[in-house]
Backbone as JSON Lines, residues from 0, in Angstrom:
{"i":0,"aa":"M","n":[-28.33,-46.43,14.04],"ca":[-28.98,-45.32,14.81],"c":[-28.04,-44.09,14.48]}
{"i":1,"aa":"T","n":[-28.8,-43.12,14.04],"ca":[-28.09,-41.76,13.75],"c":[-28.27,-40.8,14.85]}
{"i":2,"aa":"Q","n":[-27.4,-39.96,14.84],"ca":[-27.53,-38.8,15.8],"c":[-28.11,-37.56,15.33]}
{"i":3,"aa":"S","n":[-29.07,-36.98,15.93],"ca":[-29.65,-35.78,15.42],"c":[-28.81,-34.61,15.78]}
{"i":4,"aa":"A","n":[-29.12,-33.45,15.35],"ca":[-28.43,-32.22,15.58],"c":[-28.56,-31.86,17.07]}
{"i":5,"aa":"D","n":[-29.68,-32.14,17.65],"ca":[-29.95,-31.83,19.07],"c":[-29.04,-32.81,20.03]}
{"i":6,"aa":"A","n":[-28.61,-33.95,19.39],"ca":[-27.87,-34.88,20.24],"c":[-26.47,-34.48,20.26]}
{"i":7,"aa":"I","n":[-25.89,-33.65,19.19],"ca":[-24.53,-33.2,19.22],"c":[-24.28,-32.2,20.28]}
{"i":8,"aa":"P","n":[-23.18,-32.41,21.12],"ca":[-23.01,-31.47,22.23],"c":[-22.64,-30.04,21.68]}
{"i":9,"aa":"S","n":[-23.07,-29.01,22.34],"ca":[-23.0,-27.7,21.94],"c":[-21.54,-27.3,21.92]}
{"i":10,"aa":"T","n":[-20.62,-27.88,22.64],"ca":[-19.25,-27.56,22.59],"c":[-18.64,-27.96,21.3]}
{"i":11,"aa":"K","n":[-19.07,-29.23,20.73],"ca":[-18.63,-29.6,19.53],"c":[-19.03,-28.7,18.29]}
{"i":12,"aa":"L","n":[-20.28,-28.24,18.37],"ca":[-20.86,-27.36,17.34],"c":[-20.08,-26.03,17.42]}
{"i":13,"aa":"F","n":[-19.75,-25.54,18.63],"ca":[-19.02,-24.3,18.73],"c":[-17.6,-24.53,18.17]}
{"i":14,"aa":"S","n":[-16.91,-25.51,18.39],"ca":[-15.71,-25.78,17.86],"c":[-15.58,-25.84,16.39]}
{"i":15,"aa":"I","n":[-16.67,-26.5,15.77],"ca":[-16.67,-26.48,14.35],"c":[-16.94,-25.21,13.79]}
{"i":16,"aa":"R","n":[-17.88,-24.37,14.35],"ca":[-17.99,-23.04,13.94],"c":[-16.79,-22.15,14.1]}
{"i":17,"aa":"A","n":[-16.08,-22.38,15.13],"ca":[-14.77,-21.58,15.29],"c":[-13.75,-21.96,14.23]}
{"i":18,"aa":"I","n":[-13.69,-23.15,13.82],"ca":[-12.76,-23.61,12.78],"c":[-13.2,-22.94,11.5]}
{"i":19,"aa":"Y","n":[-14.49,-22.97,11.04],"ca":[-14.92,-22.23,9.88],"c":[-14.74,-20.73,9.89]}
{"i":20,"aa":"L","n":[-14.88,-20.26,11.15],"ca":[-14.73,-18.83,11.29],"c":[-13.24,-18.37,11.07]}
{"i":21,"aa":"R","n":[-12.38,-19.2,11.61],"ca":[-10.94,-18.96,11.46],"c":[-10.56,-19.08,9.99]}
{"i":22,"aa":"W","n":[-11.03,-20.03,9.28],"ca":[-10.56,-20.21,7.87],"c":[-11.19,-19.02,7.11]}
{"i":23,"aa":"G","n":[-12.46,-18.7,7.4],"ca":[-13.08,-17.58,6.62],"c":[-12.38,-16.26,6.93]}
{"i":24,"aa":"L","n":[-11.95,-15.96,8.11],"ca":[-11.1,-14.8,8.48],"c":[-9.71,-14.77,7.66]}
{"i":25,"aa":"L","n":[-9.13,-15.95,7.55],"ca":[-7.86,-16.08,6.94],"c":[-8.13,-15.75,5.39]}
{"i":26,"aa":"A","n":[-9.2,-16.26,4.89],"ca":[-9.46,-16.0,3.49],"c":[-9.65,-14.57,3.25]}
{"i":27,"aa":"L","n":[-10.39,-13.81,4.16],"ca":[-10.65,-12.46,3.98],"c":[-9.38,-11.7,4.12]}
{"i":28,"aa":"I","n":[-8.51,-11.98,4.96],"ca":[-7.17,-11.25,5.12],"c":[-6.4,-11.46,3.86]}
{"i":29,"aa":"Q","n":[-6.34,-12.72,3.32],"ca":[-5.52,-12.89,2.01],"c":[-6.14,-12.11,0.91]}
{"i":30,"aa":"L","n":[-7.52,-11.99,0.92],"ca":[-8.09,-11.21,-0.24],"c":[-7.82,-9.66,-0.01]}
{"i":31,"aa":"A","n":[-7.72,-9.15,1.16],"ca":[-7.5,-7.76,1.5],"c":[-5.98,-7.57,1.09]}
{"i":32,"aa":"L","n":[-5.11,-8.42,1.36],"ca":[-3.72,-8.23,0.97],"c":[-3.49,-8.17,-0.58]}
{"i":33,"aa":"I","n":[-4.24,-9.1,-1.2],"ca":[-4.06,-9.16,-2.73],"c":[-4.62,-7.72,-3.33]}
{"i":34,"aa":"S","n":[-5.69,-7.29,-2.72],"ca":[-6.44,-6.1,-3.27],"c":[-5.73,-4.8,-3.07]}
{"i":35,"aa":"I","n":[-4.75,-4.73,-2.13],"ca":[-4.11,-3.39,-1.95],"c":[-3.4,-2.8,-3.08]}
{"i":36,"aa":"P","n":[-2.53,-3.57,-3.76],"ca":[-1.88,-3.03,-5.03],"c":[-2.83,-2.78,-6.11]}
{"i":37,"aa":"L","n":[-3.99,-3.47,-6.17],"ca":[-4.96,-3.23,-7.27],"c":[-5.72,-1.93,-6.88]}
{"i":38,"aa":"V","n":[-6.03,-1.67,-5.71],"ca":[-6.75,-0.51,-5.32],"c":[-5.78,0.7,-5.67]}
{"i":39,"aa":"D","n":[-4.5,0.6,-5.33],"ca":[-3.58,1.63,-5.58],"c":[-3.47,2.06,-7.18]}
{"i":40,"aa":"R","n":[-3.42,1.05,-7.96],"ca":[-3.28,1.09,-9.34],"c":[-4.66,1.72,-9.92]}
{"i":41,"aa":"L","n":[-5.78,1.25,-9.35],"ca":[-6.96,1.83,-9.88],"c":[-7.17,3.3,-9.5]}
{"i":42,"aa":"Q","n":[-6.7,3.69,-8.33],"ca":[-6.78,5.06,-7.88],"c":[-6.0,5.96,-8.83]}
{"i":43,"aa":"V","n":[-4.76,5.52,-9.22],"ca":[-3.94,6.29,-10.16],"c":[-4.57,6.35,-11.43]}
{"i":44,"aa":"Q","n":[-5.07,5.27,-11.96],"ca":[-5.73,5.2,-13.34],"c":[-6.98,6.06,-13.33]}
{"i":45,"aa":"F","n":[-7.82,6.06,-12.38],"ca":[-9.05,6.88,-12.47],"c":[-8.99,8.39,-11.97]}
{"i":46,"aa":"T","n":[-8.09,8.58,-11.12],"ca":[-7.95,9.99,-10.63],"c":[-6.83,10.74,-11.3]}
{"i":47,"aa":"G","n":[-5.88,10.17,-11.98],"ca":[-4.72,10.83,-12.57],"c":[-5.01,11.52,-13.78]}
{"i":48,"aa":"K","n":[-4.19,12.51,-14.14],"ca":[-4.15,13.27,-15.41],"c":[-3.42,12.49,-16.36]}
{"i":49,"aa":"V","n":[-3.99,12.38,-17.53],"ca":[-3.3,11.67,-18.56],"c":[-2.44,12.52,-19.51]}
{"i":50,"aa":"V","n":[-0.99,12.12,-19.56],"ca":[-0.2,12.94,-20.33],"c":[0.45,12.03,-21.33]}
{"i":51,"aa":"Q","n":[1.08,12.54,-22.52],"ca":[1.9,11.74,-23.41],"c":[3.3,12.06,-23.23]}
{"i":52,"aa":"L","n":[4.12,10.92,-23.2],"ca":[5.51,11.13,-22.99],"c":[6.15,10.37,-24.23]}
{"i":53,"aa":"E","n":[7.39,10.99,-24.65],"ca":[8.11,10.41,-25.75],"c":[8.84,9.12,-25.12]}
{"i":54,"aa":"T","n":[9.07,8.16,-26.03],"ca":[9.67,6.91,-25.56],"c":[10.76,6.45,-26.56]}
{"i":55,"aa":"V","n":[11.56,5.5,-26.05],"ca":[12.46,4.69,-26.84],"c":[12.28,3.26,-26.48]}
{"i":56,"aa":"P","n":[11.49,2.56,-27.18],"ca":[11.19,1.12,-26.79],"c":[12.37,0.15,-27.07]}
{"i":57,"aa":"V","n":[12.65,-0.91,-26.28],"ca":[13.7,-1.76,-26.53],"c":[13.25,-3.25,-25.99]}
{"i":58,"aa":"D","n":[13.84,-4.33,-26.49],"ca":[13.66,-5.62,-25.77],"c":[12.21,-6.07,-25.68]}
{"i":59,"aa":"P","n":[11.69,-6.88,-26.58],"ca":[10.2,-7.0,-26.62],"c":[9.77,-8.5,-26.04]}
{"i":60,"aa":"R","n":[10.44,-9.12,-25.23],"ca":[9.92,-10.5,-24.81],"c":[10.12,-10.61,-23.3]}
{"i":61,"aa":"D","n":[9.21,-11.38,-22.73],"ca":[9.27,-11.77,-21.29],"c":[8.7,-13.18,-21.35]}
{"i":62,"aa":"L","n":[9.55,-14.25,-20.96],"ca":[9.12,-15.59,-21.07],"c":[7.78,-15.97,-20.28]}
{"i":63,"aa":"L","n":[7.61,-15.24,-19.18],"ca":[6.45,-15.56,-18.41],"c":[5.18,-14.82,-18.82]}
{"i":64,"aa":"R","n":[5.37,-13.51,-19.23],"ca":[4.21,-12.7,-19.52],"c":[4.05,-12.4,-20.91]}
{"i":65,"aa":"G","n":[4.77,-12.88,-21.76],"ca":[4.6,-12.55,-23.27],"c":[5.33,-11.4,-23.81]}
{"i":66,"aa":"D","n":[4.73,-10.69,-24.73],"ca":[5.43,-9.49,-25.33],"c":[5.36,-8.29,-24.4]}
{"i":67,"aa":"Y","n":[6.5,-7.63,-24.41],"ca":[6.47,-6.32,-23.71],"c":[7.53,-5.48,-24.33]}
{"i":68,"aa":"V","n":[7.45,-4.19,-24.14],"ca":[8.42,-3.18,-24.63],"c":[9.05,-2.57,-23.36]}
{"i":69,"aa":"V","n":[10.3,-2.57,-23.28],"ca":[10.99,-1.8,-22.17],"c":[11.07,-0.41,-22.61]}
{"i":70,"aa":"I","n":[10.46,0.48,-21.86],"ca":[10.28,1.81,-22.17],"c":[11.44,2.7,-21.64]}
{"i":71,"aa":"N","n":[12.14,3.36,-22.42],"ca":[13.05,4.44,-22.0],"c":[12.36,5.75,-22.26]}
{"i":72,"aa":"L","n":[11.87,6.39,-21.17],"ca":[11.15,7.75,-21.49],"c":[12.15,8.78,-21.77]}
{"i":73,"aa":"A","n":[11.85,9.64,-22.62],"ca":[12.67,10.81,-23.01],"c":[12.87,11.71,-21.64]}
{"i":74,"aa":"I","n":[12.04,11.69,-20.81],"ca":[12.23,12.47,-19.52],"c":[13.12,11.82,-18.48]}
{"i":75,"aa":"T","n":[13.61,10.58,-18.87],"ca":[14.51,9.89,-17.95],"c":[15.79,10.64,-17.73]}
{"i":76,"aa":"S","n":[16.23,11.21,-18.89],"ca":[17.48,12.09,-18.86],"c":[17.01,13.53,-18.69]}
{"i":77,"aa":"V","n":[17.34,14.14,-17.64],"ca":[16.97,15.6,-17.41],"c":[18.2,16.41,-17.21]}
{"i":78,"aa":"S","n":[18.14,17.51,-17.83],"ca":[19.31,18.41,-17.78],"c":[19.49,19.08,-16.43]}
{"i":79,"aa":"T","n":[20.67,19.28,-16.01],"ca":[20.9,19.83,-14.68],"c":[20.64,21.45,-14.79]}
{"i":80,"aa":"D","n":[20.31,21.89,-16.09],"ca":[19.99,23.31,-16.13],"c":[18.59,23.62,-15.69]}
{"i":81,"aa":"L","n":[17.74,22.67,-15.48],"ca":[16.44,22.83,-15.06],"c":[16.43,23.38,-13.56]}
{"i":82,"aa":"P","n":[15.44,24.3,-13.31],"ca":[15.33,24.86,-11.9],"c":[15.1,23.78,-10.94]}
{"i":83,"aa":"G","n":[15.75,23.76,-9.78],"ca":[15.63,22.78,-8.77],"c":[16.62,21.64,-8.78]}
{"i":84,"aa":"S","n":[17.45,21.58,-9.77],"ca":[18.46,20.43,-9.94],"c":[19.64,20.47,-9.1]}
{"i":85,"aa":"D","n":[19.76,21.68,-8.49],"ca":[20.97,21.92,-7.56],"c":[20.83,20.97,-6.37]}
{"i":86,"aa":"G","n":[21.87,20.28,-5.99],"ca":[21.98,19.56,-4.83],"c":[21.38,18.12,-4.9]}
{"i":87,"aa":"L","n":[20.78,17.73,-6.1],"ca":[20.26,16.49,-6.2],"c":[21.29,15.32,-6.36]}
{"i":88,"aa":"R","n":[21.14,14.26,-5.67],"ca":[22.14,13.24,-5.83],"c":[21.46,11.87,-6.02]}
{"i":89,"aa":"S","n":[22.25,10.94,-6.42],"ca":[21.69,9.5,-6.61],"c":[21.0,9.0,-5.33]}
{"i":90,"aa":"G","n":[19.73,8.58,-5.79],"ca":[18.96,7.94,-4.58],"c":[17.92,8.97,-4.04]}
{"i":91,"aa":"D","n":[17.98,10.25,-4.4],"ca":[16.98,11.26,-3.92],"c":[15.68,11.04,-4.56]}
{"i":92,"aa":"R","n":[14.59,11.17,-3.81],"ca":[13.3,11.17,-4.3],"c":[13.04,12.65,-4.9]}
{"i":93,"aa":"V","n":[12.56,12.69,-6.18],"ca":[12.36,13.88,-6.8],"c":[10.98,13.98,-7.47]}
{"i":94,"aa":"Y","n":[10.4,15.11,-7.71],"ca":[9.18,15.46,-8.44],"c":[9.61,16.31,-9.65]}
{"i":95,"aa":"V","n":[9.26,15.79,-10.88],"ca":[9.51,16.47,-12.06],"c":[8.28,17.19,-12.49]}
{"i":96,"aa":"G","n":[8.38,18.5,-12.46],"ca":[7.23,19.31,-13.01],"c":[7.2,19.2,-14.45]}
{"i":97,"aa":"L","n":[6.0,18.94,-15.02],"ca":[5.82,18.74,-16.44],"c":[4.89,19.84,-17.05]}
{"i":98,"aa":"S","n":[5.1,20.12,-18.31],"ca":[4.21,20.99,-19.03],"c":[4.15,20.59,-20.44]}
{"i":99,"aa":"A","n":[2.93,20.53,-21.07],"ca":[2.81,20.09,-22.4],"c":[3.26,21.13,-23.39]}
{"i":100,"aa":"D","n":[3.87,20.68,-24.42],"ca":[4.42,21.61,-25.46],"c":[3.26,21.73,-26.55]}
{"i":101,"aa":"D","n":[3.51,22.36,-27.71],"ca":[2.46,22.6,-28.72],"c":[1.94,21.25,-29.23]}
{"i":102,"aa":"G","n":[2.72,20.2,-29.25],"ca":[2.25,19.07,-29.81],"c":[1.57,18.17,-28.74]}
{"i":103,"aa":"G","n":[1.44,18.61,-27.62],"ca":[0.68,17.83,-26.48],"c":[1.58,16.88,-25.79]}
{"i":104,"aa":"I","n":[2.92,16.95,-26.03],"ca":[3.88,15.99,-25.39],"c":[4.41,16.72,-24.02]}
{"i":105,"aa":"A","n":[4.32,15.94,-23.0],"ca":[4.67,16.59,-21.63],"c":[6.3,16.69,-21.53]}
{"i":106,"aa":"R","n":[6.85,17.76,-21.26],"ca":[8.24,17.79,-20.94],"c":[8.62,18.36,-19.72]}
{"i":107,"aa":"P","n":[9.73,18.05,-19.17],"ca":[10.07,18.5,-17.77],"c":[10.43,20.0,-17.82]}
{"i":108,"aa":"V","n":[9.99,20.83,-16.68],"ca":[10.28,22.16,-16.69],"c":[10.88,22.61,-15.4]}
{"i":109,"aa":"L","n":[10.8,21.8,-14.39],"ca":[11.54,21.9,-13.12],"c":[11.52,20.71,-12.37]}
{"i":110,"aa":"L","n":[12.48,20.79,-11.41],"ca":[12.55,19.65,-10.37],"c":[12.44,20.06,-8.97]}
{"i":111,"aa":"A","n":[11.83,19.27,-8.08],"ca":[11.6,19.63,-6.71],"c":[11.63,18.4,-5.88]}
{"i":112,"aa":"K","n":[12.05,18.62,-4.56],"ca":[12.16,17.64,-3.63],"c":[10.84,17.29,-3.04]}
{"i":113,"aa":"S","n":[9.85,18.31,-3.02],"ca":[8.6,18.04,-2.41],"c":[7.5,18.22,-3.51]}
{"i":114,"aa":"R","n":[6.4,17.57,-3.39],"ca":[5.25,17.63,-4.43],"c":[4.71,18.92,-4.48]}
{"i":115,"aa":"D","n":[4.54,19.75,-3.45],"ca":[3.95,21.01,-3.37],"c":[4.86,22.04,-4.17]}
{"i":116,"aa":"S","n":[6.1,21.87,-4.33],"ca":[6.98,22.74,-5.03],"c":[7.09,22.43,-6.49]}
{"i":117,"aa":"A","n":[6.54,21.38,-7.02],"ca":[6.73,20.91,-8.33],"c":[5.69,21.41,-9.37]}
{"i":118,"aa":"G","n":[4.79,22.15,-8.97],"ca":[3.83,22.69,-9.86],"c":[2.53,21.91,-9.97]}
{"i":119,"aa":"P","n":[1.57,22.28,-10.9],"ca":[0.35,21.62,-10.96],"c":[0.38,20.11,-11.51]}
{"i":120,"aa":"L","n":[1.36,19.86,-12.35],"ca":[1.5,18.4,-12.81],"c":[2.92,17.87,-12.71]}
{"i":121,"aa":"A","n":[3.08,16.94,-11.71],"ca":[4.49,16.44,-11.56],"c":[4.37,15.0,-11.42]}
{"i":122,"aa":"I","n":[5.45,14.36,-11.93],"ca":[5.62,12.91,-11.86],"c":[6.77,12.51,-10.85]}
{"i":123,"aa":"A","n":[6.49,11.67,-9.94],"ca":[7.53,11.2,-8.98],"c":[8.5,10.29,-9.53]}
{"i":124,"aa":"G","n":[9.79,10.44,-9.16],"ca":[10.82,9.5,-9.53],"c":[11.98,9.49,-8.53]}
{"i":125,"aa":"T","n":[13.01,8.68,-8.84],"ca":[14.12,8.5,-7.95],"c":[15.46,8.78,-8.81]}
{"i":126,"aa":"V","n":[16.21,9.69,-8.41],"ca":[17.54,9.93,-9.13],"c":[18.37,8.7,-9.03]}
{"i":127,"aa":"R","n":[18.64,8.15,-10.29],"ca":[19.6,7.03,-10.37],"c":[21.04,7.3,-10.46]}
{"i":128,"aa":"S","n":[21.26,8.54,-11.21],"ca":[22.73,8.96,-11.24],"c":[22.62,10.54,-11.63]}
{"i":129,"aa":"A","n":[23.58,11.11,-11.14],"ca":[23.81,12.56,-11.22],"c":[25.2,12.78,-11.87]}
{"i":130,"aa":"T","n":[25.26,13.2,-13.09],"ca":[26.52,13.61,-13.66],"c":[26.62,15.11,-13.89]}
{"i":131,"aa":"G","n":[27.57,15.66,-14.39],"ca":[27.76,17.12,-14.54],"c":[26.6,17.74,-15.22]}
{"i":132,"aa":"E","n":[26.09,17.21,-16.28],"ca":[25.08,17.89,-17.2],"c":[23.71,17.12,-17.15]}
{"i":133,"aa":"T","n":[23.67,15.85,-16.59],"ca":[22.45,15.15,-16.76],"c":[22.1,14.4,-15.44]}
{"i":134,"aa":"L","n":[20.77,14.42,-15.14],"ca":[20.35,13.45,-14.08],"c":[19.55,12.43,-14.83]}
{"i":135,"aa":"R","n":[19.75,11.15,-14.33],"ca":[19.09,9.97,-14.81],"c":[17.94,9.68,-13.7]}
{"i":136,"aa":"I","n":[16.71,9.74,-14.05],"ca":[15.63,9.55,-13.14],"c":[14.77,8.28,-13.53]}
{"i":137,"aa":"D","n":[14.41,7.45,-12.49],"ca":[13.73,6.2,-12.73],"c":[12.27,6.59,-12.19]}
{"i":138,"aa":"Y","n":[11.22,6.37,-13.05],"ca":[9.92,6.69,-12.72],"c":[9.18,5.4,-12.37]}
{"i":139,"aa":"G","n":[9.61,4.22,-12.44],"ca":[9.03,2.91,-12.1],"c":[7.99,2.54,-13.19]}
{"i":140,"aa":"I","n":[8.07,3.03,-14.35],"ca":[7.11,2.77,-15.36],"c":[7.96,2.35,-16.61]}
{"i":141,"aa":"D","n":[8.77,1.45,-16.53],"ca":[9.64,1.17,-17.67],"c":[9.36,-0.16,-18.49]}
{"i":142,"aa":"A","n":[8.13,-0.69,-18.28],"ca":[7.74,-1.9,-19.0],"c":[6.22,-1.71,-19.43]}
{"i":143,"aa":"F","n":[6.02,-1.99,-20.75],"ca":[4.52,-1.92,-21.2],"c":[4.3,-3.27,-21.87]}
{"i":144,"aa":"F","n":[3.33,-4.0,-21.29],"ca":[2.97,-5.34,-21.91],"c":[1.86,-5.23,-22.97]}
{"i":145,"aa":"L","n":[2.04,-6.07,-23.94],"ca":[1.25,-5.96,-25.2],"c":[0.68,-7.41,-25.47]}
{"i":146,"aa":"P","n":[-0.37,-7.4,-26.34],"ca":[-0.95,-8.62,-26.79],"c":[0.24,-9.44,-27.52]}
{"i":147,"aa":"E","n":[0.1,-10.76,-27.38],"ca":[1.18,-11.6,-27.96],"c":[1.48,-11.32,-29.48]}
{"i":148,"aa":"G","n":[2.73,-11.15,-29.75],"ca":[3.09,-10.97,-31.13],"c":[3.32,-9.55,-31.59]}
{"i":149,"aa":"E","n":[2.98,-8.5,-30.67],"ca":[3.07,-7.13,-31.16],"c":[4.3,-6.45,-30.66]}
{"i":150,"aa":"G","n":[5.02,-7.16,-29.69],"ca":[6.22,-6.54,-29.15],"c":[7.28,-6.21,-30.16]}
{"i":151,"aa":"R","n":[7.6,-7.34,-31.02],"ca":[8.6,-7.24,-31.95],"c":[8.37,-6.18,-33.1]}
{"i":152,"aa":"V","n":[7.04,-6.05,-33.41],"ca":[6.64,-5.0,-34.38],"c":[7.07,-3.61,-33.85]}
{"i":153,"aa":"I","n":[6.6,-3.38,-32.62],"ca":[6.94,-1.98,-32.07],"c":[8.38,-1.8,-31.95]}
{"i":154,"aa":"E","n":[9.3,-2.91,-31.62],"ca":[10.58,-2.7,-31.36],"c":[11.36,-2.23,-32.71]}
{"i":155,"aa":"R","n":[10.72,-2.6,-33.87],"ca":[11.41,-2.27,-35.17],"c":[11.09,-0.88,-35.63]}
{"i":156,"aa":"L","n":[10.0,-0.29,-34.98],"ca":[9.54,1.0,-35.53],"c":[10.57,2.16,-35.16]}
{"i":157,"aa":"D","n":[10.5,3.1,-35.86],"ca":[11.22,4.45,-35.63],"c":[10.73,4.94,-34.27]}
{"i":158,"aa":"T","n":[11.49,5.25,-33.27],"ca":[11.15,5.61,-31.96],"c":[10.48,6.93,-31.99]}
{"i":159,"aa":"K","n":[10.55,7.78,-32.91],"ca":[9.93,9.02,-32.95],"c":[8.41,8.83,-33.26]}
{"i":160,"aa":"R","n":[8.04,7.73,-33.67],"ca":[6.71,7.37,-33.79],"c":[5.87,6.9,-32.62]}
{"i":161,"aa":"V","n":[6.66,6.67,-31.59],"ca":[6.03,5.96,-30.38],"c":[5.94,6.96,-29.33]}
{"i":162,"aa":"L","n":[4.72,6.96,-28.61],"ca":[4.47,7.76,-27.39],"c":[3.79,6.89,-26.3]}
{"i":163,"aa":"L","n":[3.95,7.32,-25.18],"ca":[3.29,6.6,-24.0],"c":[2.4,7.53,-23.36]}
{"i":164,"aa":"E","n":[1.04,7.08,-23.27],"ca":[0.24,7.82,-22.45],"c":[0.2,7.23,-20.94]}
{"i":165,"aa":"V","n":[0.41,8.23,-20.02],"ca":[0.65,8.01,-18.61],"c":[-0.41,8.68,-17.79]}
{"i":166,"aa":"S","n":[-1.0,8.03,-16.8],"ca":[-1.84,8.61,-15.94],"c":[-0.99,9.05,-14.55]}
{"i":167,"aa":"I","n":[-1.06,10.34,-14.27],"ca":[-0.19,10.77,-13.14],"c":[-1.3,11.26,-12.07]}
{"i":168,"aa":"A","n":[-1.22,10.7,-10.96],"ca":[-2.07,11.09,-9.82],"c":[-1.48,12.45,-9.29]}
{"i":169,"aa":"E","n":[-2.36,12.93,-8.48],"ca":[-2.11,14.33,-7.73],"c":[-0.73,14.22,-6.94]}
{"i":170,"aa":"D","n":[-0.52,13.01,-6.31],"ca":[0.71,12.97,-5.45],"c":[1.95,12.41,-6.21]}
{"i":171,"aa":"G","n":[1.93,12.36,-7.61],"ca":[3.02,12.06,-8.48],"c":[3.2,10.68,-8.87]}
{"i":172,"aa":"R","n":[2.41,9.68,-8.27],"ca":[2.43,8.34,-8.74],"c":[1.89,8.25,-10.17]}
{"i":173,"aa":"S","n":[2.5,7.25,-10.86],"ca":[2.16,7.2,-12.28],"c":[1.95,5.68,-12.65]}
{"i":174,"aa":"L","n":[1.2,5.66,-13.86],"ca":[0.83,4.31,-14.36],"c":[0.76,4.49,-15.91]}
{"i":175,"aa":"P","n":[1.49,3.6,-16.68],"ca":[1.4,3.64,-18.07],"c":[-0.03,3.09,-18.53]}
{"i":176,"aa":"L","n":[-0.65,3.79,-19.44],"ca":[-1.95,3.41,-19.92],"c":[-2.04,2.86,-21.3]}
{"i":177,"aa":"T","n":[-1.47,3.66,-22.3],"ca":[-1.6,3.31,-23.62],"c":[-0.35,3.66,-24.37]}
{"i":178,"aa":"L","n":[0.1,2.67,-25.25],"ca":[1.29,2.92,-26.08],"c":[0.66,3.46,-27.37]}
{"i":179,"aa":"L","n":[1.03,4.5,-27.88],"ca":[0.75,5.11,-29.23],"c":[1.86,4.89,-30.28]}
{"i":180,"aa":"V","n":[1.44,4.36,-31.29],"ca":[2.28,4.35,-32.47],"c":[1.58,4.82,-33.68]}
{"i":181,"aa":"D","n":[1.97,6.06,-34.09],"ca":[1.29,6.79,-35.19],"c":[-0.13,6.98,-34.85]}
{"i":182,"aa":"G","n":[-0.46,7.21,-33.71],"ca":[-1.81,7.41,-33.27],"c":[-2.63,6.28,-32.95]}
{"i":183,"aa":"K","n":[-2.09,5.01,-33.23],"ca":[-2.87,3.72,-33.07],"c":[-2.49,3.35,-31.59]}
{"i":184,"aa":"A","n":[-3.38,3.03,-30.89],"ca":[-3.28,2.65,-29.46],"c":[-3.16,1.24,-29.16]}
{"i":185,"aa":"F","n":[-2.1,0.88,-28.37],"ca":[-1.98,-0.48,-28.06],"c":[-2.3,-0.5,-26.45]}
{"i":186,"aa":"R","n":[-3.25,-1.17,-26.15],"ca":[-3.71,-1.21,-24.77],"c":[-2.9,-2.18,-23.97]}
{"i":187,"aa":"S","n":[-2.4,-1.77,-22.76],"ca":[-1.69,-2.78,-21.98],"c":[-2.54,-3.73,-21.34]}
{"i":188,"aa":"D","n":[-2.18,-4.96,-21.28],"ca":[-2.83,-5.97,-20.62],"c":[-2.53,-6.14,-19.18]}
{"i":189,"aa":"S","n":[-1.72,-5.2,-18.73],"ca":[-1.34,-5.35,-17.22],"c":[-1.64,-4.11,-16.46]}
{"i":190,"aa":"I","n":[-2.74,-3.41,-16.77],"ca":[-3.07,-2.21,-16.13],"c":[-3.29,-2.59,-14.64]}
{"i":191,"aa":"F","n":[-3.87,-3.74,-14.37],"ca":[-4.19,-4.07,-13.06],"c":[-3.02,-4.95,-12.47]}
């Protein structure tokens, strides 16, 4: 003898639905938490202005993710002669105002503690060290992942041939997009 759906008590049906509802809600919360960094990166990628920065690549392997190039941006070392560098110390949040030179490469022109004071195009960073003549600034975009086998090739190249295209959002957040070697683009496999 089988029980029909009409014979199952309504309290038991309610508890089964409640269990499924809890698991479904838990899954939605997990998906939302996973998507927050993705949405942030997509916003920078689609709304940011793309600029080219000079680089010095080093160290091409990561055991878990494959080939990558550690990127030392030329704008990581900034002269204390730039306007706005007075009073900056290690750990300070800073906005580096950029301007493209004749070759299209963005170079630092001023430093500011607020985004509004940094000019129309500025990248956000943190001062890592401040010596008498130089400020070392970390922008959080120091690794570029490549298709397997290409990291060692790029490491051996003359660093003057390598540029990094970066998308910079209005608020200063940045995201590496493309590594250029003699005009050939290496697309990152970790944009997301």
